Structure formats: structure tokens, C-alpha cells
Amino acid sequence: MVRHFRRDDDITPAEQQQIIDLAITMKADPYAHKPLAGPKSVALVFDKPSTRTRVSFSVGVADLGGNPLIIQAGESQLGAKESIADTARVLERMVAAIVWRTFAQSDIDEMAAHSTVPVINSLSDDFHPCQLLADLMTIREHKGRLAGLTVAFVGDGSSNMANSYLVACAIAGINVRIATPVNYQPLVEAHETATRIAGETGGSVLVTDAVADALVDADVVVTDTWISMGQESEKEKRVADFAGYGVTTELLAAAKDDAIFLHCLPAYRGHEVDAEVIDGPQSVVWDAAENRLHAQKALMHFLLTAS
Ligand code: CP
Ligand code: NVA
């Protein structure tokens, strides 16, 4: 049975740990694993802009012995003239995996339903699971463990990052807290799924509009842009609505003294995070950006070799 990575809970807690372990091994020895030797090609389809995802998947596919095939929005028949199902039927005949950044999560799900090769969600409106593998790997590197830690996401609780934080942290046995205005709640389904999984892994879930409550004993403080791709027309309203939810030095000081700061990037200094925080000593954002490469290589290795 082909395995896909459409969202964070497409892998079990044991598999998440296995992928992060492999990512750490691959970081130390980047060219030892060649599941794409041939070279086999991987389609990297982008309906939204990208720096990190495009570069990390391109380099990662090459590191694994394969050939990255980038298809930008508007360059293929997908969407305009050809259905998702027919696109999957064509791509699967020629590539070993399909990596897709797009808008609707249901489109990723549809591609996966029709593909006999792994489909990887490289960001949808609802989830950004590849980023979470890199973020969890970075937290492991800096804190030495995941289960039992407390992670506070402060900002746009309705973002793909917040939904993925809820679910992926619950899988890792982390106490995950989302501080967000009442009108920017995570997906109900993601909140419920995370709560159910946390009950099995020993983690916990809290969604609150009280920033101070989320930060108590936090080992990790995270945020994301207030204006995700596709929301540019809402910028003025969103900047006003998120007042008080920007990660300042005062806000970070309410977490543990040795808390680390994460942001998936791109960042907007002066909005969701102050320059003093993202460019300060507690920030590990560049480690996380690099870890996209290692985590996704481990993910592709896992999906390509899973029976
Ligand atoms: N964090 C992230 O996905 O960055 P890009 O949009 O540059 O790929
Ligand atoms: N929430 C952001 C993440 C960017 C990597 C967006 O979707 O634009």
C-alpha cells in the first residue's frame, strides 16, 4: 500500500520518531542513502511561491540520487485543462513521488486518492506537515527530547502552521498551546484530532486567547506570519486583529529562560515577531530552515521504502 504524507497524522508516533531519527543520521552523513538512484524523478509542483521548500526538496531529491522536476503554477495542464485525477495517472507513470504546494487540502487528498506513488503535502491552506518535521527535529536537537516539552504557538491560530503544530506536537507527546484571538481558531477537526492523539501519547492541548496562559513554562515559542499566502487583501484587518500577539522580547521572557524561538519563515519583523527576537540568541530559525532538507530527505526515504 502506497503511503502518502497529506497531513501530520498520516504517520504514527513511532514513525514520526523514526523519521526524525533518520533525519538526524542523514544530517551527519548526507549522501549515504540513495533510494532515488536511477536517477528516479520526483515532481515538485508549486501553486504558491516558495524559497525553502523549493530548494530543500530540490537538493534533497538530488542528495537521494534522484532528479527534481519543478513544475510552477501555470506551467502544466493541472487545474486549467486537466483534472487532479488525470494528472496523478500521468505523473505516477514517470515519477517516484509527487510533492505539491497548493491551496485546498481537499485537492492534495484527491491527488493522493488517485496516485500509486507517494503524494507529499508541501503546504496547503490547512496544513504544513513538512515544516513540522523540521521544527520537531530542531527542537530535538536543542532540547534533547520531544515528549513532555511545552510548546507555545502565539499568533494566527487559523493558519496551516497552527493546525500542523496542534497535530504534530500531539503525536510527539508534547504539551501544545495555541494563543490566538477568538476569531482566528484552528480547524475544529485538527483541534479534536490533536486532543484525541494527545490522550494516547501523554501530550496535551490548549487553545486560548490569553497569551500569558500559553507561555507558562514554555520550552519553545513559535509564531507564523499573520498574512498567509492568498490572504494579502486582508493585511490591514489582520495586522489590527493580531495586536498584542506579536512575539516581543517581553513576551518571550514570559517563557522559560532557556526557551527557543521558531518561525517557519518568511518572517515580517515588527509584525508577528520583533527583530530582537528573531535575530536574538534564543532564535533557532536558521537551524529549522536547514532541517527542512534533512527532515524531508528522511520523509521521502520512509515513504519510498515503506511497504
Ligand atoms: N517555510 C516555508 O515553507 O518557506 P517557503 O515558503 O520559502 O517554502
Ligand atoms: N502560513 C504561511 C506559511 C508560509 C511558509 C503561509 O501559508 O503563507
Coordinates of C-alpha atoms and ligand atoms in Angstrom, one line a residue:
M1 CA 0.0 0.0 0.0
V2 CA 1.4 3.4 -1.0
R3 CA 2.0 5.8 1.8
H4 CA 1.2 9.5 1.5
F5 CA 2.0 12.5 3.7
R6 CA -1.0 14.6 3.2
R7 CA -1.1 15.9 6.8
D8 CA 0.8 15.4 10.1
D9 CA -1.3 12.5 11.3
D10 CA -0.6 10.3 8.2
I11 CA 2.3 8.9 10.3
T12 CA 2.1 7.2 13.7
P13 CA 4.1 8.4 16.8
A14 CA 6.6 5.6 16.2
E15 CA 7.0 6.6 12.6
Q16 CA 7.4 10.3 13.4
Q17 CA 10.2 9.4 15.8
Q18 CA 11.8 7.0 13.2
I19 CA 11.7 9.8 10.5
I20 CA 13.3 12.4 12.9
D21 CA 16.0 9.8 13.9
L22 CA 16.8 9.2 10.3
A23 CA 16.9 12.9 9.5
I24 CA 19.5 13.4 12.3
T25 CA 21.5 10.4 10.8
M26 CA 21.3 11.9 7.3
K27 CA 22.4 15.3 8.5
A28 CA 25.6 13.8 9.8
D29 CA 26.1 11.7 6.6
P30 CA 24.2 13.4 3.8
Y31 CA 25.0 11.2 0.8
A32 CA 24.8 7.7 2.3
H33 CA 21.2 7.0 1.3
K34 CA 20.1 6.6 -2.3
P35 CA 16.5 5.4 -2.6
L36 CA 16.1 7.5 -5.7
A37 CA 19.1 6.1 -7.5
G38 CA 18.5 5.7 -11.2
P39 CA 18.0 8.6 -11.1
K40 CA 14.3 8.5 -10.4
S41 CA 12.4 11.8 -10.7
V42 CA 10.3 13.5 -8.1
A43 CA 7.7 16.0 -9.3
L44 CA 7.7 19.3 -7.3
V45 CA 4.5 21.1 -8.1
F46 CA 4.1 24.7 -6.8
D47 CA 0.9 26.7 -7.0
K48 CA 2.2 29.2 -4.4
P49 CA 5.7 30.8 -4.1
S50 CA 8.5 29.2 -2.1
T51 CA 12.2 29.6 -1.3
R52 CA 12.9 26.9 1.4
T53 CA 10.5 24.2 0.2
R54 CA 11.7 24.5 -3.4
V55 CA 15.4 24.5 -2.5
S56 CA 15.2 21.9 0.2
F57 CA 13.2 19.4 -1.9
S58 CA 15.3 20.0 -5.0
V59 CA 18.6 19.5 -3.1
G60 CA 17.1 16.6 -1.1
V61 CA 15.9 14.7 -4.1
A62 CA 19.4 15.1 -5.7
D63 CA 21.1 14.0 -2.5
L64 CA 19.0 10.8 -2.5
G65 CA 20.3 10.0 -6.0
G66 CA 17.2 11.4 -7.9
N67 CA 16.2 14.1 -10.3
P68 CA 14.0 17.0 -9.1
L69 CA 11.4 18.1 -11.6
I70 CA 10.0 21.5 -10.7
I71 CA 6.5 22.5 -12.2
Q72 CA 5.4 26.0 -11.4
A73 CA 1.8 27.2 -11.3
G74 CA 0.5 27.8 -14.8
E75 CA 3.3 25.6 -16.4
S76 CA 1.2 22.4 -16.6
Q77 CA -2.3 21.5 -17.6
L78 CA -3.2 20.8 -14.0
G79 CA -6.1 22.9 -12.8
A80 CA -6.8 24.7 -16.1
K81 CA -7.4 21.9 -18.6
E82 CA -6.7 18.6 -16.7
S83 CA -8.2 17.2 -13.6
I84 CA -6.2 16.2 -10.5
A85 CA -7.1 12.6 -11.0
D86 CA -5.8 12.5 -14.6
T87 CA -2.7 14.4 -13.6
A88 CA -2.0 11.8 -11.0
R89 CA -2.5 9.0 -13.5
V90 CA 0.1 10.6 -15.8
L91 CA 2.7 11.6 -13.2
E92 CA 2.7 8.2 -11.4
R93 CA 3.9 6.6 -14.7
M94 CA 7.0 8.7 -14.7
V95 CA 7.9 9.9 -11.2
A96 CA 8.7 8.2 -7.9
A97 CA 6.8 10.8 -5.8
I98 CA 4.6 13.9 -6.1
V99 CA 5.3 16.9 -3.9
W100 CA 2.6 19.5 -4.1
R101 CA 2.2 23.0 -2.6
T102 CA -1.3 24.3 -3.3
F103 CA -4.4 25.9 -1.8
A104 CA -7.2 23.4 -0.9
Q105 CA -6.3 20.5 1.3
S106 CA -9.0 18.5 -0.5
D107 CA -7.0 18.8 -3.7
I108 CA -4.0 17.2 -2.0
D109 CA -6.3 14.5 -0.7
E110 CA -7.7 13.9 -4.2
M111 CA -4.2 13.7 -5.7
A112 CA -3.3 11.1 -3.1
A113 CA -6.5 9.1 -3.7
H114 CA -5.6 8.7 -7.4
S115 CA -1.8 8.2 -7.1
T116 CA 0.1 5.0 -6.8
V117 CA 3.2 6.9 -5.8
P118 CA 3.6 8.9 -2.6
V119 CA 2.0 12.3 -2.5
I120 CA 3.6 14.8 -0.1
N121 CA 1.8 18.0 1.0
S122 CA 4.4 20.7 0.9
L123 CA 1.9 23.3 2.2
S124 CA -1.8 23.6 1.8
D125 CA -4.2 26.2 3.3
D126 CA -4.8 23.8 6.2
F127 CA -1.5 22.1 7.0
H128 CA 2.3 22.4 6.6
P129 CA 3.4 19.0 7.8
C130 CA 6.9 19.0 6.2
Q131 CA 7.7 22.2 8.2
L132 CA 6.7 20.4 11.4
L133 CA 9.1 17.5 10.8
A134 CA 11.9 20.1 10.5
D135 CA 10.7 22.1 13.5
L136 CA 10.4 18.9 15.7
M137 CA 13.9 17.8 14.6
T138 CA 15.2 21.3 15.6
I139 CA 13.5 21.1 18.9
R140 CA 15.0 17.6 19.5
E141 CA 18.5 18.9 18.6
H142 CA 18.3 21.8 21.1
K143 CA 16.3 20.2 23.9
G144 CA 17.4 16.5 23.5
R145 CA 13.8 15.2 23.6
L146 CA 10.3 16.0 22.5
A147 CA 7.8 14.2 24.7
G148 CA 6.9 16.2 27.8
L149 CA 8.1 19.5 26.5
T150 CA 5.7 22.6 26.3
V151 CA 5.4 24.4 23.0
A152 CA 3.5 27.7 22.7
F153 CA 2.4 28.9 19.3
V154 CA 1.4 32.6 19.5
G155 CA -0.3 34.3 16.6
D156 CA -2.6 33.2 13.8
G157 CA -4.3 30.1 15.2
S158 CA -6.3 29.6 12.0
S159 CA -3.1 29.2 9.9
N160 CA -1.8 26.0 8.4
M161 CA 1.1 26.2 10.8
A162 CA -1.1 26.3 13.9
N163 CA -3.1 23.3 12.7
S164 CA 0.0 21.3 12.0
Y165 CA 1.5 22.4 15.3
L166 CA -1.5 21.0 17.1
V167 CA -1.5 17.6 15.4
A168 CA 2.3 17.0 15.0
C169 CA 3.1 18.1 18.6
A170 CA 0.3 15.8 20.0
I171 CA 1.8 12.9 18.0
A172 CA 5.2 13.7 19.6
G173 CA 3.7 13.7 23.2
I174 CA 4.3 17.5 23.6
N175 CA 2.0 19.9 25.6
V176 CA 1.0 22.2 22.7
R177 CA -0.6 25.6 23.4
I178 CA -2.1 27.9 20.8
A179 CA -2.6 31.6 21.8
T180 CA -4.8 33.3 19.2
P181 CA -7.7 35.8 19.0
V182 CA -11.1 34.2 19.3
N183 CA -11.9 34.9 15.7
Y184 CA -8.8 33.0 14.5
Q185 CA -9.4 29.5 15.8
P186 CA -7.7 26.4 14.4
L187 CA -9.7 23.9 12.4
V188 CA -12.2 22.2 14.8
E189 CA -11.2 18.8 13.3
A190 CA -7.5 19.5 13.8
H191 CA -8.2 20.6 17.4
E192 CA -10.2 17.4 18.1
T193 CA -7.7 15.1 16.4
A194 CA -4.9 16.6 18.4
T195 CA -6.8 16.2 21.6
R196 CA -7.5 12.6 20.9
I197 CA -3.9 11.8 19.9
A198 CA -2.5 13.7 22.9
G199 CA -4.7 11.4 25.1
E200 CA -2.8 8.4 23.7
T201 CA 0.8 9.9 23.7
G202 CA 0.8 11.8 27.0
G203 CA 0.7 15.2 25.4
S204 CA -1.9 17.9 26.0
V205 CA -3.7 20.6 24.0
L206 CA -4.8 24.1 25.0
V207 CA -6.2 26.7 22.7
T208 CA -6.7 30.1 24.4
D209 CA -6.8 33.8 23.6
A210 CA -4.7 34.6 26.7
V211 CA -1.1 34.8 25.6
A212 CA 0.2 34.7 29.2
D213 CA -1.5 31.3 29.8
A214 CA 0.1 29.8 26.8
L215 CA 3.6 30.9 27.8
V216 CA 3.8 29.5 31.3
D217 CA 6.8 27.1 31.4
A218 CA 7.1 27.1 27.6
D219 CA 10.3 25.4 26.3
V220 CA 9.6 26.6 22.8
V221 CA 7.8 29.8 21.5
V222 CA 6.7 29.7 17.9
T223 CA 4.9 32.0 15.5
D224 CA 4.0 32.4 11.8
T225 CA 3.1 35.3 9.6
W226 CA -0.3 36.9 10.2
I227 CA -0.9 37.1 6.5
S228 CA -0.6 33.7 4.8
M229 CA -0.2 33.3 1.1
G230 CA -3.6 34.1 -0.5
Q231 CA -4.7 36.4 2.3
E232 CA -2.8 39.5 1.1
S233 CA -6.0 41.5 0.6
E234 CA -6.8 41.1 4.4
K235 CA -3.5 42.6 5.5
E236 CA -4.8 45.7 7.2
K237 CA -7.5 44.0 9.1
R238 CA -5.2 41.1 10.2
V239 CA -2.5 43.4 11.4
A240 CA -5.1 45.2 13.6
D241 CA -6.7 42.0 14.8
F242 CA -3.4 40.4 15.9
A243 CA -2.3 43.4 18.0
G244 CA -0.8 42.0 21.2
Y245 CA 0.0 38.7 19.6
G246 CA 3.5 39.7 18.3
V247 CA 6.5 37.9 19.8
T248 CA 8.4 40.7 21.5
T249 CA 11.3 40.3 23.9
E250 CA 8.9 40.9 26.8
L251 CA 6.6 38.2 25.6
L252 CA 9.5 35.7 25.1
A253 CA 10.7 36.5 28.6
A254 CA 7.4 35.0 30.0
A255 CA 8.5 31.6 28.7
K256 CA 11.3 29.6 30.3
D257 CA 14.7 31.3 30.5
D258 CA 16.2 28.7 28.1
A259 CA 13.2 28.7 25.7
I260 CA 14.0 28.6 22.0
F261 CA 12.2 30.6 19.3
L262 CA 11.0 29.1 16.0
H263 CA 9.4 30.6 12.9
C264 CA 8.9 28.7 9.6
L265 CA 9.8 31.9 7.6
P266 CA 9.4 34.1 5.7
A267 CA 9.1 36.5 8.7
Y268 CA 7.8 40.0 8.9
R269 CA 9.9 41.8 11.6
G270 CA 7.8 44.3 13.6
H271 CA 4.6 42.3 13.0
E272 CA 4.4 38.7 14.3
V273 CA 8.0 38.9 15.6
D274 CA 10.4 41.6 16.7
A275 CA 13.8 41.8 15.1
E276 CA 15.4 41.5 18.6
V277 CA 13.7 38.1 19.0
I278 CA 14.2 36.5 15.6
D279 CA 17.8 37.8 15.4
G280 CA 18.5 37.2 19.1
P281 CA 20.2 34.4 21.0
Q282 CA 17.1 32.3 21.6
S283 CA 16.2 32.1 17.9
V284 CA 16.9 28.8 16.1
V285 CA 15.1 29.7 12.9
W286 CA 18.1 29.1 10.6
D287 CA 18.6 25.6 12.0
A288 CA 15.0 24.9 11.3
A289 CA 15.3 26.2 7.7
E290 CA 18.3 23.9 7.1
N291 CA 16.5 21.0 8.7
R292 CA 13.8 21.2 6.1
L293 CA 16.4 19.5 3.9
H294 CA 17.3 16.7 6.3
A295 CA 13.7 16.0 7.5
Q296 CA 12.2 15.8 4.0
K297 CA 15.0 13.5 2.8
A298 CA 14.2 11.2 5.7
L299 CA 10.5 11.5 4.9
M300 CA 11.0 10.6 1.3
H301 CA 13.2 7.7 2.3
F302 CA 10.5 6.5 4.7
L303 CA 7.7 6.8 2.1
L304 CA 9.7 5.3 -0.7
T305 CA 10.7 2.3 1.3
A306 CA 7.5 1.7 3.2
S307 CA 5.7 -1.4 2.1
Ligands
CP1 N1 8.7 27.8 5.4 C1 8.5 27.6 4.1 O1 7.7 26.7 3.7 O2 9.1 28.5 3.3 P1 8.9 28.7 1.8 O3 7.6 29.3 1.6 O4 10.0 29.6 1.3 O5 9.0 27.4 1.1
NVA2 N1 1.3 30.3 6.9 C1 2.2 30.6 5.9 C2 3.4 29.7 5.9 C3 4.5 30.1 4.9 C4 5.5 29.0 4.8 C5 1.5 30.7 4.6 O1 0.7 29.8 4.3 O2 1.8 31.6 3.8

